[in-house]
Short mmCIF file of C-alpha atoms and ligand atoms in Angstrom, two decimals:
data_model
loop_
_atom_site.label_atom_id
_atom_site.label_comp_id
_atom_site.label_asym_id
_atom_site.label_seq_id
_atom_site.Cartn_x
_atom_site.Cartn_y
_atom_site.Cartn_z
CA MET C 188 81.18 99.17 138.85
CA SER C 189 83.86 99.73 141.47
CA ASP C 190 86.90 101.86 142.11
CA ALA C 191 90.39 101.38 143.54
CA ARG C 192 89.12 102.16 147.05
CA ASP C 193 86.72 99.20 146.88
CA ALA C 194 89.58 96.90 145.88
CA ARG C 195 91.52 97.98 148.97
CA LEU C 196 88.67 97.32 151.39
CA PRO C 197 90.09 95.70 154.49
CA PHE C 198 87.49 92.89 154.38
CA LEU C 199 88.48 89.31 154.76
CA PRO C 200 88.23 87.52 151.42
CA THR C 201 84.60 86.90 150.46
CA GLY C 202 84.88 86.38 146.73
CA ARG C 203 86.74 87.36 143.62
CA GLY C 204 87.23 90.95 142.57
CA ALA C 205 86.04 94.17 144.12
CA PRO C 206 82.57 94.23 145.68
CA LEU C 207 79.57 95.82 144.02
CA HIS C 208 79.24 99.33 145.44
CA VAL C 209 75.60 100.05 146.29
CA ALA C 210 74.79 103.67 146.99
CA ARG C 211 71.06 103.46 147.74
CA ALA C 212 68.11 101.11 147.71
CA GLU C 213 64.36 101.57 147.47
CA GLY C 214 61.47 99.15 147.09
CA CYS C 215 62.85 96.19 145.14
CA TRP C 216 65.71 98.14 143.61
CA LEU C 217 69.38 98.73 144.38
CA GLU C 218 71.28 101.57 142.78
CA THR C 219 75.04 101.49 142.37
CA ARG C 220 77.26 104.51 142.87
CA GLU C 221 77.40 104.88 139.08
CA GLY C 222 73.60 104.93 138.86
CA HIS C 223 73.01 101.39 137.54
CA ARG C 224 69.72 100.00 138.80
CA ILE C 225 69.61 96.38 139.94
CA LEU C 226 66.38 94.55 140.73
CA ASP C 227 66.91 92.79 144.07
CA ALA C 228 65.36 89.40 143.33
CA ALA C 229 67.10 88.05 146.42
CA GLY C 230 65.80 90.60 148.93
CA GLY C 231 69.43 90.96 150.08
CA ALA C 232 70.09 87.58 151.68
CA ILE C 233 66.40 86.62 151.36
CA LEU C 234 65.18 88.91 154.12
CA VAL C 235 64.13 92.37 152.85
CA ASN C 236 60.48 91.44 153.16
CA VAL C 237 58.85 94.89 153.23
CA GLY C 238 61.22 96.31 150.61
CA HIS C 239 64.09 98.73 150.92
CA GLY C 240 64.02 102.34 152.05
CA ARG C 241 60.92 102.63 154.24
CA ARG C 242 61.31 106.03 155.87
CA GLU C 243 58.92 105.24 158.75
CA VAL C 244 61.23 102.42 159.90
CA ALA C 245 64.29 104.67 159.75
CA GLU C 246 62.46 107.31 161.76
CA VAL C 247 61.29 104.95 164.47
CA VAL C 248 64.85 103.58 164.78
CA ALA C 249 66.28 107.09 165.09
CA ARG C 250 63.77 107.97 167.82
CA ALA C 251 64.48 104.70 169.66
CA LEU C 252 68.19 105.49 169.72
CA GLU C 253 67.51 108.91 171.16
CA GLU C 254 65.25 107.50 173.86
CA VAL C 255 67.33 104.55 175.09
CA THR C 256 70.70 104.00 173.46
CA TYR C 257 71.51 100.78 175.24
CA VAL C 258 70.57 98.82 178.32
CA VAL C 259 71.38 95.20 179.11
CA PRO C 260 69.04 92.74 177.37
CA VAL C 261 67.42 91.66 180.64
CA PHE C 262 66.00 95.14 181.27
CA ALA C 263 62.63 96.03 179.79
CA THR C 264 62.26 98.94 177.40
CA GLU C 265 59.11 100.18 175.69
CA HIS C 266 60.27 98.89 172.29
CA ARG C 267 61.23 95.49 173.66
CA LEU C 268 57.91 95.07 175.39
CA ARG C 269 55.93 96.21 172.36
CA LEU C 270 57.78 93.81 170.08
CA VAL C 271 57.37 90.80 172.37
CA GLU C 272 53.68 91.59 172.81
CA ARG C 273 53.16 91.83 169.05
CA LEU C 274 55.07 88.61 168.44
CA VAL C 275 53.14 86.63 171.04
CA ASP C 276 49.71 88.11 170.26
CA ARG C 277 49.83 88.20 166.46
CA TRP C 278 52.68 86.20 164.99
CA LEU C 279 53.81 83.15 166.90
CA PRO C 280 52.11 79.77 166.82
CA ALA C 281 49.99 79.30 169.96
CA GLY C 282 52.04 77.82 172.75
CA LEU C 283 55.31 79.56 171.94
CA GLY C 284 55.13 82.33 174.47
CA ARG C 285 58.73 82.59 175.68
CA VAL C 286 61.01 84.93 173.73
CA PHE C 287 64.80 85.37 173.77
CA LEU C 288 66.17 88.08 171.49
CA THR C 289 69.64 87.99 169.95
CA SER C 290 71.26 89.91 167.11
CA GLY C 291 71.03 87.44 164.23
CA GLY C 292 70.28 83.99 162.89
CA SER C 293 73.48 82.16 163.85
CA GLU C 294 73.38 83.54 167.38
CA SER C 295 69.74 82.52 167.70
CA MET C 296 70.38 78.99 166.52
CA ASP C 297 73.37 78.73 168.84
CA ALA C 298 71.20 79.95 171.70
CA ALA C 299 68.50 77.42 170.77
CA LEU C 300 71.08 74.65 171.09
CA ARG C 301 72.07 75.94 174.51
CA LEU C 302 68.41 76.20 175.48
CA VAL C 303 67.51 72.60 174.64
CA ARG C 304 70.61 71.33 176.39
CA GLN C 305 69.95 73.49 179.44
CA HIS C 306 66.33 72.31 179.46
CA HIS C 307 67.39 68.68 179.82
CA VAL C 308 70.11 69.43 182.37
CA SER C 309 67.72 71.46 184.49
CA ALA C 310 65.09 68.73 184.19
CA GLY C 311 67.56 66.18 185.56
CA ARG C 312 68.36 64.49 182.24
CA PRO C 313 72.05 65.37 181.74
CA GLU C 314 72.48 62.30 179.51
CA ARG C 315 70.51 64.02 176.74
CA TRP C 316 73.03 66.10 174.83
CA LYS C 317 73.12 64.94 171.20
CA ILE C 318 71.52 67.22 168.67
CA LEU C 319 70.22 65.43 165.60
CA GLY C 320 70.49 67.51 162.42
CA ARG C 321 69.93 66.81 158.73
CA GLU C 322 72.09 66.57 155.66
CA LEU C 323 71.95 69.53 153.26
CA SER C 324 71.03 72.04 155.93
CA TYR C 325 72.37 75.31 157.25
CA HIS C 326 71.89 76.78 160.70
CA GLY C 327 74.65 79.39 160.93
CA THR C 328 78.38 79.83 161.09
CA THR C 329 79.18 79.47 164.78
CA LEU C 330 81.07 76.26 165.46
CA ALA C 331 78.06 74.67 167.18
CA THR C 332 75.62 75.58 164.40
CA LEU C 333 78.07 74.39 161.75
CA ALA C 334 78.29 71.09 163.63
CA VAL C 335 74.52 70.64 163.64
CA GLY C 336 74.23 71.74 160.03
CA GLY C 337 74.85 69.65 156.97
CA HIS C 338 76.51 72.15 154.65
CA ALA C 339 79.70 70.39 153.55
CA LYS C 340 81.20 73.45 151.85
CA ARG C 341 80.81 75.68 154.89
CA ARG C 342 82.01 72.94 157.28
CA ALA C 343 85.08 72.13 155.18
CA GLY C 344 88.34 72.52 157.10
CA PHE C 345 86.61 73.11 160.43
CA GLU C 346 85.76 69.44 161.05
CA PRO C 347 88.31 68.95 163.88
CA LEU C 348 86.54 71.74 165.77
CA LEU C 349 83.04 70.43 165.13
CA LEU C 350 81.25 67.93 167.38
CA ASP C 351 80.41 64.80 165.42
CA LEU C 352 76.61 64.95 165.65
CA PRO C 353 74.15 62.50 164.07
CA LYS C 354 72.34 63.40 160.84
CA ALA C 355 69.10 62.32 159.20
CA PRO C 356 68.74 62.50 155.42
CA ALA C 357 67.36 65.58 153.71
CA CYS C 358 63.95 65.59 152.02
CA TYR C 359 65.45 65.89 148.56
CA CYS C 360 62.96 64.10 146.34
CA LEU C 361 64.70 65.01 143.07
CA ARG C 362 67.70 62.92 144.13
CA CYS C 363 66.17 60.91 146.97
CA PRO C 364 69.05 59.89 149.27
CA LEU C 365 67.16 56.63 149.89
CA GLY C 366 66.75 55.96 146.17
CA LEU C 367 62.95 56.08 146.46
CA ARG C 368 60.17 57.98 144.72
CA TYR C 369 57.21 59.81 146.26
CA PRO C 370 54.50 58.66 147.02
CA ASP C 371 55.58 55.01 146.74
CA CYS C 372 58.33 55.80 149.27
CA ARG C 373 55.65 56.32 151.96
CA VAL C 374 57.84 59.19 153.17
CA ALA C 375 60.58 56.86 154.35
CA CYS C 376 62.77 59.91 155.06
CA ALA C 377 60.55 60.64 158.08
CA ASP C 378 61.15 57.12 159.40
CA GLU C 379 64.88 57.75 158.92
CA VAL C 380 64.63 60.41 161.63
CA GLU C 381 63.48 57.70 164.03
CA ARG C 382 66.23 55.37 162.85
CA ALA C 383 68.83 58.09 163.46
CA ILE C 384 67.46 58.66 166.97
CA GLU C 385 67.60 54.92 167.65
CA ARG C 386 71.15 54.65 166.30
CA ALA C 387 72.29 57.54 168.50
CA GLY C 388 70.52 56.07 171.54
CA PRO C 389 67.13 57.70 172.24
CA GLU C 390 68.03 58.49 175.86
CA SER C 391 70.99 60.57 174.69
CA VAL C 392 69.22 62.75 172.12
CA ALA C 393 68.25 66.25 173.24
CA ALA C 394 66.64 67.64 170.09
CA PHE C 395 66.07 67.36 166.38
CA VAL C 396 66.97 70.56 164.53
CA ALA C 397 65.84 71.32 160.97
CA GLU C 398 64.52 73.93 158.57
CA PRO C 399 60.84 73.17 157.82
CA ILE C 400 61.56 74.11 154.20
CA GLY C 401 65.21 74.12 153.18
CA GLY C 402 66.84 77.48 152.55
CA SER C 403 69.62 78.18 150.10
CA THR C 404 71.77 75.11 150.89
CA ALA C 405 70.16 72.79 148.36
CA GLY C 406 67.61 75.38 147.27
CA ALA C 407 64.12 75.60 148.77
CA LEU C 408 63.60 71.88 149.45
CA VAL C 409 59.92 71.38 150.29
CA PRO C 410 59.23 68.10 152.13
CA PRO C 411 56.28 65.83 151.28
CA PRO C 412 53.11 67.02 153.05
CA GLU C 413 53.08 64.12 155.54
CA TYR C 414 56.71 64.50 156.61
CA TRP C 415 56.54 66.98 159.46
CA GLN C 416 53.51 65.56 161.26
CA ARG C 417 55.17 62.17 161.35
CA VAL C 418 58.53 63.57 162.47
CA ALA C 419 56.85 65.63 165.20
CA GLU C 420 55.17 62.46 166.46
CA ILE C 421 58.47 60.55 166.42
CA CYS C 422 60.20 63.31 168.41
CA ARG C 423 57.38 63.44 170.95
CA ARG C 424 57.46 59.66 171.41
CA HIS C 425 61.21 59.72 172.13
CA GLY C 426 61.24 62.79 174.38
CA VAL C 427 63.29 64.64 171.74
CA LEU C 428 62.60 68.38 171.44
CA LEU C 429 61.74 69.65 167.95
CA VAL C 430 63.61 72.83 166.99
CA MET C 431 62.52 74.52 163.77
CA ASP C 432 64.96 76.92 162.17
CA GLU C 433 62.79 79.53 160.46
CA VAL C 434 65.55 82.11 160.10
CA MET C 435 64.94 82.18 156.35
CA THR C 436 61.37 80.91 156.09
CA GLY C 437 59.84 82.89 158.97
CA PHE C 438 57.79 86.08 158.95
CA GLY C 439 55.88 85.42 155.75
CA ARG C 440 58.52 84.32 153.27
CA THR C 441 56.72 81.13 152.24
CA GLY C 442 53.24 82.69 152.22
CA ARG C 443 52.37 81.89 155.84
CA ARG C 444 53.61 83.66 158.95
CA PHE C 445 55.83 80.65 159.59
CA ALA C 446 56.47 77.67 157.34
CA VAL C 447 55.40 75.23 160.09
CA GLU C 448 51.84 76.48 159.50
CA HIS C 449 51.84 74.74 156.11
CA PHE C 450 52.32 71.45 157.90
CA GLY C 451 50.08 71.91 160.94
CA ILE C 452 52.76 71.41 163.57
CA THR C 453 53.99 73.47 166.51
CA PRO C 454 57.63 72.84 167.45
CA ASP C 455 58.99 73.09 170.98
CA VAL C 456 61.41 75.79 169.86
CA LEU C 457 61.17 78.04 166.82
CA VAL C 458 64.00 80.29 165.67
CA GLY C 459 63.73 83.49 163.63
CA GLY C 460 66.04 86.16 162.24
CA LYS C 461 66.31 87.75 158.82
CA GLY C 462 62.69 88.78 158.05
CA LEU C 463 62.04 89.73 161.68
CA THR C 464 63.44 93.17 160.90
CA GLY C 465 63.40 92.80 157.13
CA GLY C 466 67.01 93.96 157.00
CA TYR C 467 66.49 97.27 158.83
CA ALA C 468 68.51 96.24 161.89
CA PRO C 469 70.25 93.15 163.25
CA LEU C 470 67.95 90.97 165.35
CA GLY C 471 67.24 87.29 165.85
CA ALA C 472 64.95 85.42 168.18
CA VAL C 473 64.37 82.10 169.91
CA PHE C 474 60.76 81.29 170.73
CA ALA C 475 60.03 78.46 173.13
CA SER C 476 57.13 76.80 174.87
CA GLU C 477 56.55 77.18 178.59
CA ALA C 478 57.37 73.48 179.01
CA VAL C 479 60.88 74.01 177.56
CA VAL C 480 61.64 76.96 179.80
CA ALA C 481 59.92 75.77 182.99
CA PRO C 482 62.66 73.43 184.32
CA ILE C 483 65.27 76.15 183.83
CA ALA C 484 63.10 78.77 185.54
CA GLU C 485 62.16 76.44 188.39
CA ARG C 486 65.79 75.84 189.26
CA GLY C 487 66.52 79.54 188.96
CA ASP C 488 69.21 78.85 186.36
CA ASP C 489 70.48 81.75 184.25
CA PHE C 490 70.39 81.81 180.49
CA MET C 491 73.24 83.97 179.27
CA TYR C 492 72.45 86.79 176.83
CA TYR C 493 74.49 88.45 174.07
CA THR C 494 75.52 92.06 174.68
CA TYR C 495 73.79 93.33 171.54
CA GLY C 496 70.81 91.02 171.79
CA ALA C 497 67.41 92.73 171.92
CA HIS C 498 68.95 96.07 171.04
CA PRO C 499 66.31 98.76 171.52
CA ALA C 500 66.78 100.15 168.00
CA SER C 501 66.47 96.68 166.48
CA CYS C 502 63.35 95.97 168.51
CA ALA C 503 61.85 99.24 167.29
CA ALA C 504 62.69 98.30 163.70
CA ALA C 505 61.18 94.82 164.07
CA ASP C 506 58.02 96.13 165.69
CA ARG C 507 57.47 98.59 162.83
CA VAL C 508 58.36 96.08 160.09
CA LEU C 509 55.88 93.57 161.51
CA GLU C 510 53.27 96.32 161.74
CA ILE C 511 53.85 97.12 158.05
CA LEU C 512 53.46 93.44 157.13
CA GLU C 513 50.13 93.43 159.00
CA ARG C 514 48.87 96.81 157.72
CA GLU C 515 49.64 96.00 154.08
CA ASP C 516 48.60 92.33 154.34
CA LEU C 517 51.99 91.37 152.94
CA VAL C 518 52.07 87.76 154.10
CA ARG C 519 49.06 87.06 151.92
CA ARG C 520 50.75 89.01 149.15
CA ALA C 521 53.85 86.81 149.50
CA ALA C 522 51.62 83.78 148.86
CA GLN C 523 49.96 85.43 145.84
CA MET C 524 53.14 86.81 144.30
CA GLY C 525 54.85 83.50 145.03
CA GLU C 526 52.31 81.78 142.79
CA LYS C 527 52.89 84.37 140.10
CA LEU C 528 56.64 83.97 140.37
CA ARG C 529 56.27 80.22 140.11
CA ALA C 530 54.07 80.58 137.02
CA ALA C 531 56.57 82.96 135.43
CA LEU C 532 59.36 80.43 136.07
CA ALA C 533 57.33 77.52 134.64
CA PRO C 534 58.90 77.68 131.15
CA LEU C 535 62.29 77.03 132.82
CA GLU C 536 61.00 73.59 133.87
CA ARG C 537 61.54 72.52 130.25
CA HIS C 538 65.00 74.11 129.94
CA PRO C 539 67.64 71.51 129.00
CA HIS C 540 69.86 72.58 131.91
CA VAL C 541 67.21 73.00 134.61
CA ALA C 542 66.67 69.93 136.77
CA GLU C 543 63.90 71.44 138.87
CA VAL C 544 62.15 74.64 139.90
CA ARG C 545 60.97 74.33 143.50
CA GLY C 546 59.90 76.27 146.55
CA LEU C 547 56.93 77.82 148.27
CA GLY C 548 55.71 81.41 148.32
CA LEU C 549 58.49 83.88 147.64
CA LEU C 550 61.23 81.37 148.40
CA GLN C 551 61.96 79.68 145.09
CA ALA C 552 65.03 77.99 143.63
CA VAL C 553 66.23 76.63 140.33
CA GLU C 554 68.65 73.69 140.25
CA LEU C 555 70.92 73.58 137.22
CA VAL C 556 72.55 70.51 135.70
CA ARG C 557 74.62 69.60 132.69
CA ASP C 558 72.36 66.68 131.80
CA ARG C 559 68.72 66.85 132.69
CA ALA C 560 68.16 63.12 132.09
CA THR C 561 70.94 61.86 134.37
CA LEU C 562 71.02 64.93 136.71
CA GLU C 563 74.78 65.11 136.18
CA PRO C 564 75.90 68.57 137.34
CA PHE C 565 78.38 70.82 135.58
CA PRO C 566 81.96 70.39 136.84
CA ALA C 567 82.54 72.25 140.10
CA ALA C 568 85.25 74.33 138.42
CA ALA C 569 82.67 75.78 136.02
CA ARG C 570 81.00 77.51 139.02
CA LEU C 571 77.78 77.61 137.07
CA GLY C 572 75.61 78.99 139.87
CA GLN C 573 78.04 81.87 140.45
CA ARG C 574 78.14 82.54 136.71
CA VAL C 575 74.35 82.89 136.63
CA VAL C 576 74.52 85.41 139.48
CA VAL C 577 77.19 87.45 137.65
CA GLU C 578 75.24 87.32 134.36
CA GLY C 579 72.15 88.43 136.28
CA ILE C 580 73.91 91.45 137.77
CA LEU C 581 75.21 92.41 134.32
CA ARG C 582 71.57 92.35 133.13
CA GLY C 583 70.33 94.30 136.16
CA VAL C 584 68.95 91.58 138.46
CA PHE C 585 70.48 90.16 141.65
CA PHE C 586 69.84 86.45 142.27
CA TYR C 587 70.98 84.63 145.41
CA PRO C 588 73.60 81.91 144.92
CA GLY C 589 73.09 78.62 146.72
CA GLY C 590 73.88 74.96 146.30
CA VAL C 591 76.22 72.35 147.67
CA ASP C 592 76.87 68.84 146.33
CA PRO C 593 74.90 67.01 145.12
CA ALA C 594 72.70 70.07 144.52
CA ARG C 595 75.79 71.79 143.18
CA ASP C 596 74.39 74.71 141.20
CA VAL C 597 71.36 76.40 142.66
CA VAL C 598 70.03 79.90 142.11
CA CYS C 599 67.59 81.17 144.74
CA LEU C 600 64.91 83.82 144.48
CA GLY C 601 63.55 85.72 147.45
CA PRO C 602 62.32 89.16 146.39
CA PRO C 603 60.60 91.62 148.73
CA PHE C 604 56.88 90.91 149.21
CA VAL C 605 56.08 94.24 147.51
CA VAL C 606 57.45 92.91 144.19
CA SER C 607 55.16 93.87 141.29
CA ASP C 608 53.83 91.80 138.40
CA ALA C 609 56.18 93.60 136.00
CA GLU C 610 59.16 92.96 138.28
CA ILE C 611 58.26 89.26 138.46
CA GLU C 612 58.27 89.12 134.65
CA THR C 613 61.66 90.83 134.59
CA ILE C 614 63.08 88.39 137.14
CA ALA C 615 61.92 85.36 135.14
CA ARG C 616 63.10 86.75 131.80
CA VAL C 617 66.53 87.78 133.08
CA LEU C 618 66.98 84.49 134.91
CA ALA C 619 66.39 82.54 131.67
CA GLU C 620 68.82 84.81 129.78
CA SER C 621 71.40 84.56 132.56
CA ILE C 622 71.20 80.76 132.64
CA ASP C 623 71.72 80.61 128.87
CA ALA C 624 74.69 82.98 129.05
CA ALA C 625 76.21 81.14 132.02
CA VAL C 626 75.82 77.74 130.35
CA ALA C 627 77.43 79.07 127.17
CA GLY C 628 80.32 80.45 129.25
CA ALA C 629 80.72 77.21 131.19
CA LYS C 630 80.77 75.13 128.01
CA ALA C 631 83.35 77.44 126.46
CA SER C 632 85.61 77.37 129.53
C1 PLP I 246 68.06 78.60 157.91
C2 PLP I 246 69.14 79.53 158.39
N1 PLP I 246 69.57 79.43 159.66
C3 PLP I 246 70.54 80.23 160.13
C4 PLP I 246 71.13 81.18 159.34
C5 PLP I 246 72.22 82.07 159.90
O1 PLP I 246 71.73 83.37 160.05
P1 PLP I 246 72.73 84.62 160.08
O2 PLP I 246 73.41 84.68 158.76
O3 PLP I 246 71.81 85.79 160.35
O4 PLP I 246 73.68 84.40 161.21
C6 PLP I 246 70.71 81.33 158.02
C7 PLP I 246 71.35 82.30 157.12
O5 PLP I 246 71.23 82.27 155.94
C8 PLP I 246 69.69 80.47 157.52
O6 PLP I 246 69.26 80.56 156.27
#
């Protein structure tokens, strides 16, 4: 599936062997240079929400580039204004009316950290600087977002460069870090957020940062229904800002515009990326309440931008992608097809090497183990999750690899919202076959 030129690509190492060479993509399908078709059950990196190859998006981007190639992010352009208006009027939870546009998820999360810190400094509370994060989380690969995140594999080796920030436990009911079981636990993991704030010293904590539903780190961890309301109340009581990272879950992925809508909360800061443009151009965003921004604005403090933030072409792409989601009612479709995907995956719940199938909407994950009774994973050297992804590609379906100890082997699913019934059946069938083949390979190795 590759040639000598691919093997010589001057990329930094990202894996083993030459990369898959994709020549074109349309709808839910990728096509390699050799003409092999691969069903994109991962929507790229769980972001191609409206599907690949929409000509109208390409055309609007081309026109935007002809009109205004580049101007600094603090200038207004027609596409920037249209996008912000659409976001505020039709997409964002009420109360989040301030928008800062970047060029991706990591940048947005990094900017959100700067924003909450700057908020407290401008408000005369310079002692509030600690950012509370959670275990088994991911917020990006800048050094600050790695420090807030709880992804041991991606942090490994960088620890001396990472601020030692406090962490609350993940909502990982399958292997509850507190050794409890829902509902008898009374959602003790929410109370752990308060305990972590108290341990850190409430007056020193600036914000609590988390994904409302976990992404690919441990694989689509959905918290108990009561969790977020209680955590939001704890944060409010301690003057700690609540920052929700919806880079993966935002813009319809879980069957609502934003995952926070499932839980009936509005954070102080909400962060988006990925699905904002559905993969058509690089863009990320930080959305904040007036109360977060007001102290900064009142003092006339600057908030530094990124050169490529709010690029006019990216704004044009996002505006059109969001319009497509609205026109084709695709957020509702994500909820419906998510239920179908979940039903198609149900037989896997009895598979001897599947510990759990979990997720919401079109963000689903399967956690694999050697022993379903004890939840013992396969040895790390078996790289079971990676094997499933390779077996999937060989059978014509791309799954998204995830997982970090103790959720060592996780396969994520995040197809475009336009995925059909037949494609859902194919995804479920090939996933079962790929798991069987990968397990056989791991046992033989
Ligand atoms: C929840 C979450 N936050 C942040 C990021 C980082 O986004 P990016 O890769 O666009 O920098 C990701 C990427 O997967 C993510 O899933």
